Coordinates of C-alpha atoms in Angstrom, one line a residue:
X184 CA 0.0 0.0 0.0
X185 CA 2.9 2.2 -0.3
X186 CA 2.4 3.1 -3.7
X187 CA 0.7 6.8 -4.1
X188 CA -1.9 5.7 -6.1
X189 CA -3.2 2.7 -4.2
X190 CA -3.5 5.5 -1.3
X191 CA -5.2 7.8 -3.2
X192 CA -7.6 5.3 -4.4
X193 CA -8.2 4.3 -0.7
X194 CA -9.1 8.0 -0.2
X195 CA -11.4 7.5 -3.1
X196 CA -13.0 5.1 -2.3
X197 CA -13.7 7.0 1.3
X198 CA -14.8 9.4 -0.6
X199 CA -17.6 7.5 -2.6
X200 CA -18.8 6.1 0.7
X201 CA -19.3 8.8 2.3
X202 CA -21.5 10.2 -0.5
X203 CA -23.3 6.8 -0.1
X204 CA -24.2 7.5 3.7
X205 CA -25.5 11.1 2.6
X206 CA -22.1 12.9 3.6
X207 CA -21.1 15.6 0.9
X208 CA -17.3 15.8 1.3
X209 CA -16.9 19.1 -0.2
X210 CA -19.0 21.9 1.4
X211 CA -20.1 24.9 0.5
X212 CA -19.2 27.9 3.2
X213 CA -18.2 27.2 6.7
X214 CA -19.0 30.0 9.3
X215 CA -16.3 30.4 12.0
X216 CA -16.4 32.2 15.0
X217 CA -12.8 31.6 15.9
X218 CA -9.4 30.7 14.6
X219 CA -7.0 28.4 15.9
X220 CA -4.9 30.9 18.1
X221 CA -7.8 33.1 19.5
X222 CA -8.8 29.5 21.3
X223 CA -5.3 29.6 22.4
X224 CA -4.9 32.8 23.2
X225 CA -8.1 33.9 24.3
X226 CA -8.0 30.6 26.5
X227 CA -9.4 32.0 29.9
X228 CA -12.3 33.9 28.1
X229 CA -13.5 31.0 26.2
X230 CA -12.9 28.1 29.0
X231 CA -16.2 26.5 28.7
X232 CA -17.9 28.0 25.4
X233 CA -18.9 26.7 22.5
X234 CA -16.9 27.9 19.4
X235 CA -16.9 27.2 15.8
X236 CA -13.3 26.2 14.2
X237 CA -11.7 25.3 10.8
X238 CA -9.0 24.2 9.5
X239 CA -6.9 21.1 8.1
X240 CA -6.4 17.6 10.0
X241 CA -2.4 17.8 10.6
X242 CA -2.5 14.4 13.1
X243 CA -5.1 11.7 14.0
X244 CA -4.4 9.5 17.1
X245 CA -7.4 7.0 17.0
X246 CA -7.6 5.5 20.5
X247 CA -11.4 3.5 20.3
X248 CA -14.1 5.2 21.8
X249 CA -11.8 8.9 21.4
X250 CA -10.2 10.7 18.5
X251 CA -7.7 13.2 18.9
X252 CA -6.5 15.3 16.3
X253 CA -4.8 18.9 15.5
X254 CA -6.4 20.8 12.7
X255 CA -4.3 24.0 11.0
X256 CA -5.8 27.4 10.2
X257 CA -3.7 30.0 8.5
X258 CA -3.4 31.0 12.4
X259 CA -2.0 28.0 14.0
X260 CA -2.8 24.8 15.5
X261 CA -5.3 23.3 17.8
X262 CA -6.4 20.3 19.7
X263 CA -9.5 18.7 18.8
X264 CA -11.0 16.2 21.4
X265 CA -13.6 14.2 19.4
X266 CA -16.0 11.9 21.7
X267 CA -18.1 8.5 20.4
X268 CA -20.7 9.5 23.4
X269 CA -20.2 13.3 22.2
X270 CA -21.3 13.1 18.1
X271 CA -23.3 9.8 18.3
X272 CA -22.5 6.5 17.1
X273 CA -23.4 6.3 13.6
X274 CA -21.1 10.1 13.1
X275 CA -18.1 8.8 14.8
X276 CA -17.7 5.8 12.7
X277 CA -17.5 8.4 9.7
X278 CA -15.3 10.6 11.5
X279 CA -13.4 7.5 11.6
X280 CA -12.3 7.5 8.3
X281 CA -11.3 11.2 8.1
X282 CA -7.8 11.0 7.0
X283 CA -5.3 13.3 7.9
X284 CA -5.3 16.6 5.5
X285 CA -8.6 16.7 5.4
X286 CA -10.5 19.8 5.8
X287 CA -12.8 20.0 8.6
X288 CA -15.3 22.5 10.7
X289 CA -15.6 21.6 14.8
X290 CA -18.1 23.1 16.4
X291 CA -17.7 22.1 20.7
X292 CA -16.6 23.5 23.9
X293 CA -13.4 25.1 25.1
X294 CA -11.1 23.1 27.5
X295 CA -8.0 22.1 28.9
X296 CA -6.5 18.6 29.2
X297 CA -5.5 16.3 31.9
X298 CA -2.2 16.8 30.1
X299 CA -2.6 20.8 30.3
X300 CA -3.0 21.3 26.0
X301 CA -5.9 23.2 24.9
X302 CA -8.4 21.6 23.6
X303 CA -12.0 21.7 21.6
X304 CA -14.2 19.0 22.4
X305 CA -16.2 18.4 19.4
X306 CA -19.7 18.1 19.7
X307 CA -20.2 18.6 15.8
X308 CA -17.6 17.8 13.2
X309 CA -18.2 17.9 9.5
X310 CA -16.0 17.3 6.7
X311 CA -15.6 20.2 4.3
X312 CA -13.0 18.9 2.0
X313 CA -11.9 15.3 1.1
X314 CA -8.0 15.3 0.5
X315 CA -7.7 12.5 -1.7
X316 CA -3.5 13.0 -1.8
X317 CA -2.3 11.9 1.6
X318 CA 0.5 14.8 2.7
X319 CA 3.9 13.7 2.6
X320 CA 5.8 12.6 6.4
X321 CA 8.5 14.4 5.7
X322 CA 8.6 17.1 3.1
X323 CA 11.1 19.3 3.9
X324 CA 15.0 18.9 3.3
X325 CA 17.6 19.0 0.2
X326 CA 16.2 15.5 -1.2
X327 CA 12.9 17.3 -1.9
X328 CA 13.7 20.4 -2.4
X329 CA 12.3 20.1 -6.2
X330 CA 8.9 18.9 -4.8
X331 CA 8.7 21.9 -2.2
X332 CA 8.7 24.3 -5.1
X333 CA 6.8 22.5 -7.9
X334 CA 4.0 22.1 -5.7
X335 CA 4.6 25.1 -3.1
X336 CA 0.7 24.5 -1.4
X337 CA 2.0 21.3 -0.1
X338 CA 5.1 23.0 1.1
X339 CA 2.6 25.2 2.4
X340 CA 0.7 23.4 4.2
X341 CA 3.1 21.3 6.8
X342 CA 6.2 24.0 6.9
X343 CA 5.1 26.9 8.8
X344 CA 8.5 28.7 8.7
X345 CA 8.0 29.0 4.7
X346 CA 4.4 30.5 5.1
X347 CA 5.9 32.8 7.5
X348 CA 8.7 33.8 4.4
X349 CA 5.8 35.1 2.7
X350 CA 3.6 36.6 5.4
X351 CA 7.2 38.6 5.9
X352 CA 7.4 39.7 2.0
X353 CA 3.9 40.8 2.0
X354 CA 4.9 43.1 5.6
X355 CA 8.1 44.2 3.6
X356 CA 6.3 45.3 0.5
X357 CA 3.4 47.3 2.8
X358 CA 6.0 49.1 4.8
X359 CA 8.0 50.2 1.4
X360 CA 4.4 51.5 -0.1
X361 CA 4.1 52.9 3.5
X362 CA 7.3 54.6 3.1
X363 CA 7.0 55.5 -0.4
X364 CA 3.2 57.0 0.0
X365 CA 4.1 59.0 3.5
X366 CA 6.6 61.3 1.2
X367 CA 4.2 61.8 -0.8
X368 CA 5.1 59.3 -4.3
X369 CA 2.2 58.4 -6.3
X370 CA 1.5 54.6 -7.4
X371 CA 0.9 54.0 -10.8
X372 CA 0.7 50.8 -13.4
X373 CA 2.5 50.8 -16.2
X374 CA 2.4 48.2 -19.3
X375 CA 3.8 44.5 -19.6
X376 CA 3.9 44.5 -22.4
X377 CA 6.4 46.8 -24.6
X378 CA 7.1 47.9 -28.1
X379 CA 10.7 47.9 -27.7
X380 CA 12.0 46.3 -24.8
X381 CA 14.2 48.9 -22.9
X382 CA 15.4 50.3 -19.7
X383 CA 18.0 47.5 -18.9
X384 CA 20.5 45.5 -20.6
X385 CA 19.0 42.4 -20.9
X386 CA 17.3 39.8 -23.1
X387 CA 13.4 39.9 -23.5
X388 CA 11.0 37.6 -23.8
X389 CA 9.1 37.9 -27.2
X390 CA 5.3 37.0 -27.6
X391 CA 2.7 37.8 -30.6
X392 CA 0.0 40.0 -30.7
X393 CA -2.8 38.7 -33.5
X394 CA -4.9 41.4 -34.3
X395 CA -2.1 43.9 -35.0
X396 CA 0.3 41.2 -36.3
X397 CA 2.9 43.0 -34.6
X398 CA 5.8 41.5 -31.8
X399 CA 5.6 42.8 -28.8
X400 CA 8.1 42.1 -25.8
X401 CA 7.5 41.2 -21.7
X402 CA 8.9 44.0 -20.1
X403 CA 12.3 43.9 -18.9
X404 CA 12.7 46.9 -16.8
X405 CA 9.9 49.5 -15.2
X406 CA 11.8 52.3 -15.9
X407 CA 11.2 54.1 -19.5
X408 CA 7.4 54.6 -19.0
X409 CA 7.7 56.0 -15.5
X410 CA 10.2 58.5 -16.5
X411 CA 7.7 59.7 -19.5
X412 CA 5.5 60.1 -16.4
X413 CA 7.9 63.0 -15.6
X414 CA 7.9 64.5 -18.7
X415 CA 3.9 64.8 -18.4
X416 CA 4.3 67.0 -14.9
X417 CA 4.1 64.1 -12.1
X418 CA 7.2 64.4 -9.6
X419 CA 7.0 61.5 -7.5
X420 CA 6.2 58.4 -9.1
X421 CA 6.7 54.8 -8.1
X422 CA 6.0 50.9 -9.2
X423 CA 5.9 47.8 -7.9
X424 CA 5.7 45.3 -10.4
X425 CA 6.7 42.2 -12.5
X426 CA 9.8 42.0 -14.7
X427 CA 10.9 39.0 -17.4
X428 CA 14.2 38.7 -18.6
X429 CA 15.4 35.6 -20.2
X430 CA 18.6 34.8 -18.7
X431 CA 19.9 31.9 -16.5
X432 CA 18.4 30.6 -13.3
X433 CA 20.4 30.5 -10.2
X434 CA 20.3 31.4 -7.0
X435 CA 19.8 34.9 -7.4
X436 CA 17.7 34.6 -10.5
X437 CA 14.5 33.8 -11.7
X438 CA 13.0 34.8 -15.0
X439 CA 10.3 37.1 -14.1
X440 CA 11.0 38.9 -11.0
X441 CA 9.8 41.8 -9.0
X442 CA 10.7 45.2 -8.8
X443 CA 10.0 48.3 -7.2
X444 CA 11.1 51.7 -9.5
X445 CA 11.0 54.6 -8.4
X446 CA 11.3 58.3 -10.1
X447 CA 11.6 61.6 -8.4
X448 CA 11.5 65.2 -10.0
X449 CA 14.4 67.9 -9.5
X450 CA 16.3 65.3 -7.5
X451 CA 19.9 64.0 -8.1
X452 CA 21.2 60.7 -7.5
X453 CA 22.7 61.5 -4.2
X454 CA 19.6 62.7 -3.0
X455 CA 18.1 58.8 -4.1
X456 CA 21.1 57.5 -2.3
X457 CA 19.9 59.0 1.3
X458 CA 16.7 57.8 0.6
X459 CA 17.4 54.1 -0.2
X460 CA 19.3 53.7 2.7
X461 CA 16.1 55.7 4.8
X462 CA 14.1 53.4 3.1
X463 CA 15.6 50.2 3.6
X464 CA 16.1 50.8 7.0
X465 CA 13.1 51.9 7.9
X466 CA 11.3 49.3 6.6
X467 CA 14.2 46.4 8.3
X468 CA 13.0 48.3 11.7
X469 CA 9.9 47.6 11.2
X470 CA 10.0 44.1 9.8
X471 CA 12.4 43.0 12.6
X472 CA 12.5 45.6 15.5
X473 CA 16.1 45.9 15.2
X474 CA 18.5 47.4 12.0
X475 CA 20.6 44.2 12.8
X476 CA 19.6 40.7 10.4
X477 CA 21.8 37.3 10.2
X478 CA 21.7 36.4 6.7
X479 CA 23.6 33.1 6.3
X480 CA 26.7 33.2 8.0
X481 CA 27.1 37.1 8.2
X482 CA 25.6 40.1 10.4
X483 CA 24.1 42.7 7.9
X484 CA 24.1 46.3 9.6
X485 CA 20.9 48.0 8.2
X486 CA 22.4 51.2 10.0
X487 CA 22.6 54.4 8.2
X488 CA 24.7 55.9 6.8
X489 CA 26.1 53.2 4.4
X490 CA 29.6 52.7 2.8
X491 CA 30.3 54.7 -0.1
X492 CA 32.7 53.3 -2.2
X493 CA 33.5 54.7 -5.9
X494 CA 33.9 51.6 -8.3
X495 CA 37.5 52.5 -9.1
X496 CA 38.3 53.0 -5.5
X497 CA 37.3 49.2 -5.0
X498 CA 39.1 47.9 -8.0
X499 CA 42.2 49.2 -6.8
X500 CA 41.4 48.2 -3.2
X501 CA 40.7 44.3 -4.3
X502 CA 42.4 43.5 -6.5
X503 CA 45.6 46.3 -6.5
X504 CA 44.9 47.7 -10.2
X505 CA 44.5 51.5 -10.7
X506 CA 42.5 52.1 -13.9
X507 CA 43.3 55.7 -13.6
X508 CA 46.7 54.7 -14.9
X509 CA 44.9 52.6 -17.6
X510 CA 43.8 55.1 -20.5
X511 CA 42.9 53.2 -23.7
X512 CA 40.7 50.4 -24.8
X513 CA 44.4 48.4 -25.9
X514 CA 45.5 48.4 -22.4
X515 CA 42.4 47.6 -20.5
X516 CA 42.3 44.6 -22.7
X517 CA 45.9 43.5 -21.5
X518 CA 45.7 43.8 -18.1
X519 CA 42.2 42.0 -18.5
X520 CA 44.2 38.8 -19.8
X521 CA 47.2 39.3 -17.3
X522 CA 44.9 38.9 -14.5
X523 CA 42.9 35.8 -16.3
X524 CA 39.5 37.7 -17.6
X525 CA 37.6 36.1 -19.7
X526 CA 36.4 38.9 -21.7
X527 CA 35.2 40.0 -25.7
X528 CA 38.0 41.0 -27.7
X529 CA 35.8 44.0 -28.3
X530 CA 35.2 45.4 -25.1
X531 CA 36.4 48.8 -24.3
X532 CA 38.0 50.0 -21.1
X533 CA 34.1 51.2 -19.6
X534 CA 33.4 47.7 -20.1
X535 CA 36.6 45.9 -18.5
X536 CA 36.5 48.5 -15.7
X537 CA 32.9 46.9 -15.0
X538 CA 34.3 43.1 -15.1
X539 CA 37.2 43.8 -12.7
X540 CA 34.4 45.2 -10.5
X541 CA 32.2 42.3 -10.6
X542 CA 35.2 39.4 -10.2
X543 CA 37.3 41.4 -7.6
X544 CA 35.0 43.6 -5.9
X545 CA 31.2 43.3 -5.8
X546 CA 31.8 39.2 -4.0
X547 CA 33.3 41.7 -1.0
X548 CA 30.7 44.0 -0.4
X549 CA 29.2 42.1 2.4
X550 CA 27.8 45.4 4.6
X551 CA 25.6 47.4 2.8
X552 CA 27.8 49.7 0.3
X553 CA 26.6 52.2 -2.5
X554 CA 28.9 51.6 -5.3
X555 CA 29.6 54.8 -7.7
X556 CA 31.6 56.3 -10.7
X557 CA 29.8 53.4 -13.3
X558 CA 31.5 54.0 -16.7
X559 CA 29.0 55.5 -19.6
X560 CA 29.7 52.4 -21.6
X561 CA 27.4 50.6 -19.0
X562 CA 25.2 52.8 -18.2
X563 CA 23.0 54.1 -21.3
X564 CA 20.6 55.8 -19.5
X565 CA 22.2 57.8 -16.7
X566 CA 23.9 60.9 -16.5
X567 CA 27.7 61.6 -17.3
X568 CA 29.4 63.0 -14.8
X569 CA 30.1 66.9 -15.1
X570 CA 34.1 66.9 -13.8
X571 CA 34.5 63.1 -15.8
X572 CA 32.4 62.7 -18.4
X573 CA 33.8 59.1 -19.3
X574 CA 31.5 58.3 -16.0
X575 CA 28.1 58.4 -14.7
X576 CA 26.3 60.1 -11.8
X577 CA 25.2 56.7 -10.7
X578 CA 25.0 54.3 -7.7
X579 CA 24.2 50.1 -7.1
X580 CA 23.6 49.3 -3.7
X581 CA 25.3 45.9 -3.0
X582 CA 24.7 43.8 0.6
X583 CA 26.0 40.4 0.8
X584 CA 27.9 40.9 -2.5
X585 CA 25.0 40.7 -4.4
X586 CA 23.1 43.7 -6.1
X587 CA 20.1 45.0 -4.5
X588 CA 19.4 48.2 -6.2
X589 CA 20.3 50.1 -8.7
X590 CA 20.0 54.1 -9.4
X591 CA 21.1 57.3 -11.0
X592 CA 20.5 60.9 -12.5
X593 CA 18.9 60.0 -15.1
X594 CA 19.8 61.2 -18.5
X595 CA 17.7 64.3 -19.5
X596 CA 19.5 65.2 -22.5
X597 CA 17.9 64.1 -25.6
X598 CA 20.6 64.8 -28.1
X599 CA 23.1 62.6 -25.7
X600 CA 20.3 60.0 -25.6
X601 CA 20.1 59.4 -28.9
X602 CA 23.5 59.0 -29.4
X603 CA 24.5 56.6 -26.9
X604 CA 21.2 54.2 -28.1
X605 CA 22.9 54.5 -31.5
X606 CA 26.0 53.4 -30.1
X607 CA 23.9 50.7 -28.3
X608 CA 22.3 49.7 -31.5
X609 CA 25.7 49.3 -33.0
X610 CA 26.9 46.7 -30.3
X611 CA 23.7 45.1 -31.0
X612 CA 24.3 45.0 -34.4
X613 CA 27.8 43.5 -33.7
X614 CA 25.5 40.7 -31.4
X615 CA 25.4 41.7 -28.2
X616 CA 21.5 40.4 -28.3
X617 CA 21.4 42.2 -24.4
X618 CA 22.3 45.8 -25.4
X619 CA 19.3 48.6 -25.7
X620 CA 17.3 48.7 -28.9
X621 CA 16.4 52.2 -30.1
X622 CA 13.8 53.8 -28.8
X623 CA 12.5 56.7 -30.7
X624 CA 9.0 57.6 -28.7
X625 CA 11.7 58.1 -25.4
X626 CA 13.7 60.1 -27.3
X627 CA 11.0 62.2 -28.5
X628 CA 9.7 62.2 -24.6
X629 CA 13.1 64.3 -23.4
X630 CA 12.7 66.5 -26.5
X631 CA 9.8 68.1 -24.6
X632 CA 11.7 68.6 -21.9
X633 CA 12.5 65.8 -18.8
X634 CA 13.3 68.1 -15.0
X635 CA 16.5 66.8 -13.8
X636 CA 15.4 63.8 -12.3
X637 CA 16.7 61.0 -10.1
X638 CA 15.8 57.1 -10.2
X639 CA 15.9 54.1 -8.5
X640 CA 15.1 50.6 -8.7
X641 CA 15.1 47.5 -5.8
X642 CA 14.8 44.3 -6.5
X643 CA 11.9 43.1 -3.6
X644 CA 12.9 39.5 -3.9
X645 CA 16.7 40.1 -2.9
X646 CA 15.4 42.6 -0.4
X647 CA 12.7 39.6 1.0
X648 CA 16.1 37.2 0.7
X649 CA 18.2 39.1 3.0
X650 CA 15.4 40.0 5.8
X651 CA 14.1 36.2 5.9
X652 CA 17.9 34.4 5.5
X653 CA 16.4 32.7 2.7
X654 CA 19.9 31.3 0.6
X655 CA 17.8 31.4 -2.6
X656 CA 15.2 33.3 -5.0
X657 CA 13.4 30.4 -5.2
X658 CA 12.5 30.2 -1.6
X659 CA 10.7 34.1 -1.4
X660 CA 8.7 33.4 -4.8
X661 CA 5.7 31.7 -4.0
X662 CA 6.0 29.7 -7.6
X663 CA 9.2 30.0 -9.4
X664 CA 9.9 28.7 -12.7
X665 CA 10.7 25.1 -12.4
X666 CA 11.6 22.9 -16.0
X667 CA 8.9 20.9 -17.0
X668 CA 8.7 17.5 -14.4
X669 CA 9.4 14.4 -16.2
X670 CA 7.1 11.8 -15.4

């Protein structure tokens, strides 16, 4: 009887007997008057009254004449004391054969034990859903960790600590709307789906749209249609929404992902820099009490103000190269194959510059640390810098040396624009399938004038990962993308 489908045709067959003895196993509405930790809670108050309580059967200790079982609410867990004498005869034998994971209402009287546990004895119990799939004995570990996310409601149901993951991103997300809404930003929805796929370096998804007979792409990034927002008079605008990119799956990345972008009028991006670090703060404070999280094997310090820490600073800090002393494309390249870079024989020094930073440096940045000074070559949409125009006014936020933000004055100049998406298109040209595609309705947006404007986008689902020490994105996304299971 091990195999899963003689079990489920056990439950089955359960099921067509109870419909035989006029029991329907799957009810319409249940009314409750309490939840699972109000009887625990609210224990001296309800000592003795009768209450009404739902929720799945989690154990079953059969013991005769007396049933024992624990049924699960979203709340908690509590002890039902089920009685032959109590429900009648004919009712317990049914009851009988309720199998654990079952869904059922209690309606009985508050009490405690001989034992000391609170308790509902039962003096009505109806079934309101048949589980026909008995719930696994031990779900959790590495040897299922496939079967936790491919069908998360099981996980769900018997591991509490990863519905509390998700109660915590939910709290996380209301205190950064919180946040975002008490200085005065306004939330608006943007499209999915794009003309041109733009606003980040990365490679869309492409679907089909029949009646115009046209290609359209999943959005990759938040950020284009906010900032034409701007150009139409709002000055605080923010998002919290869905991205796709399709790029590798790891640890840190799932194909469609959340993100929270934000755009604010006559601001540069020093003033977004005090306010991520506000923000993030703030909203660790109130998530946890305390600005202080473990995350793996590390203490994160939430406390303001963060490390600042120019990109070239850190280059020369990690790995003892000074790219001040490096002036052309020719010896960029050289030093990038001294020190054992794999990189494109095309990339200029902008782009080397970025790939010493992300092998030497970013895997340091344990604390919290706004990275700055992000060459133009990477950065098509921010800024230059006024004293060195080879760089941009921009920041990424790094914790645990992986990026959690990303921001800058945002390019306002239409005339540069243009010019650096043609250089874009170019590389593209040359197959770099990730760089920006031309946009010419953005364009034609800072032609009519964009305020100086600064921008900033979080990635919630690193931010959830670092205040629940959860080691991977698949473990704060409720359903992640999972390769088709092969039966």
């Amino acid at each position: 009887m091990d195999n899963e489908h003689d079990l489920w045709r056990v439950r089955l067959d359960k099921l067509n007997l109870f419909r035989q003895s006029g029991l329907e196993p799957y009810a319409d509405r249940y009314e409750r008057t309490h939840k699972a930790v109000d009887i625990i809670n609210e224990f001296e108050q309800l000592q003795g009254l009768e209450v009404r309580v739902a929720g799945r059967m989690m154990s079953k200790r059969d013991q005769g004449k007396v049933i024992f079982t624990h049924i699960q609410d979203f709340s908690g867990r509590v002890q039902i004391y089920i009685k032959k004498d109590d429900v009648g005869a004919d009712n317990f034998e049914l009851i009988a054969k309720f199998d654990v994971g079952d869904i059922i209402g209690v309606q009985g009287t508050v009490f405690r034990t001989r034992r000391g546990e609170i308790t509902v004895r039962a003096q009505v119990v109806q079934l309101l859903s048949k589980a026909l799939r008995p719930l696994p004995e031990k779900f959790h570990g590495l040897t299922n960790v496939e079967a936790r996310y491919r069908q998360r409601y099981v996980d769900l149901i018997v591991n509490p600590d990863v519905r509390e993951v998700f109660v915590t991103r939910s709290k996380i997300i209301q205190a950064m709307r919180e946040f975002l809404d008490s200085r005065e930003f306004l939330e608006v929805e943007t499209p999915t789906l794009h003309a041109i796929a733009g606003g980040a370096m990365a490679k869309p998804f492409i679907t089909h749209h029949n009646t115009l007979d046209m290609d359209l792409y999943l959005r990759i990034a938040l950020e284009l249609p906010l900032k034409r927002l701007i150009v139409g008079g709002f000055e605080k605008v923010y998002e919290i929404g869905r991205n796709f990119r399709n790029e590798g799956i790891s640890i840190k990345h799932n194909p469609e992902f959340t993100m929270m972008e934000l755009y604010q009028a006559y601001a540069n991006y020093e003033d977004i820099m005090k306010l991520t670090e506000d923000m993030i703060s703030a909203i660790t404070k109130k998530v946890h009490g305390t600005l202080k999280v473990t995350y793996q094997d590390e203490i994160l310090d939430f406390s303001i103000p963060w490390r600042r820490l120019p990109m070239l600073d850190g280059i020369l800090e990690y790995s003892g190269v000074d790219f001040n002393k490096i002036t052309d494309d020719e010896q960029a390249r050289a030093l990038a194959s001294e020190k054992g870079l794999k990189i494109d024989p095309v990339f200029t020094r902008g782009k080397i510059i970025n790939e010493f930073f992300e092998v030497f440096v970013e895997p340091k940045l344990i604390q919290p640390t706004f990275v700055t000074g992000h060459p133009v070559e990477i950065s098509p949409l921010a800024k230059r810098n006024a004293q060195n125009p080879e760089f941009t006014d921009r920041f990424e936020v790094f914790v645990y040396g992986r990026e959690l933000g990303n921001a800058f004055s945002e390019l306002n100049d239409p005339i540069d624009q243009r010019q650096r998406f043609e250089e874009q298109v170019a590389e593209r040209a040359g197959g770099d399938d990730e760089a920006h595609m031309m946009d010419e309705d953005f364009v034609q947006a800072l032609e009519y004038g964009l305020p100086p404007t600064g921008g900033l986008g979080i990635g919630i689902d690193r931010l959830v990962m670092f205040l629940t020490n959860s080691a991977s994105i698949r473990d704060v996304i409720l359903f992640p993308t999972m390769r088709p299971r092969e039966d």
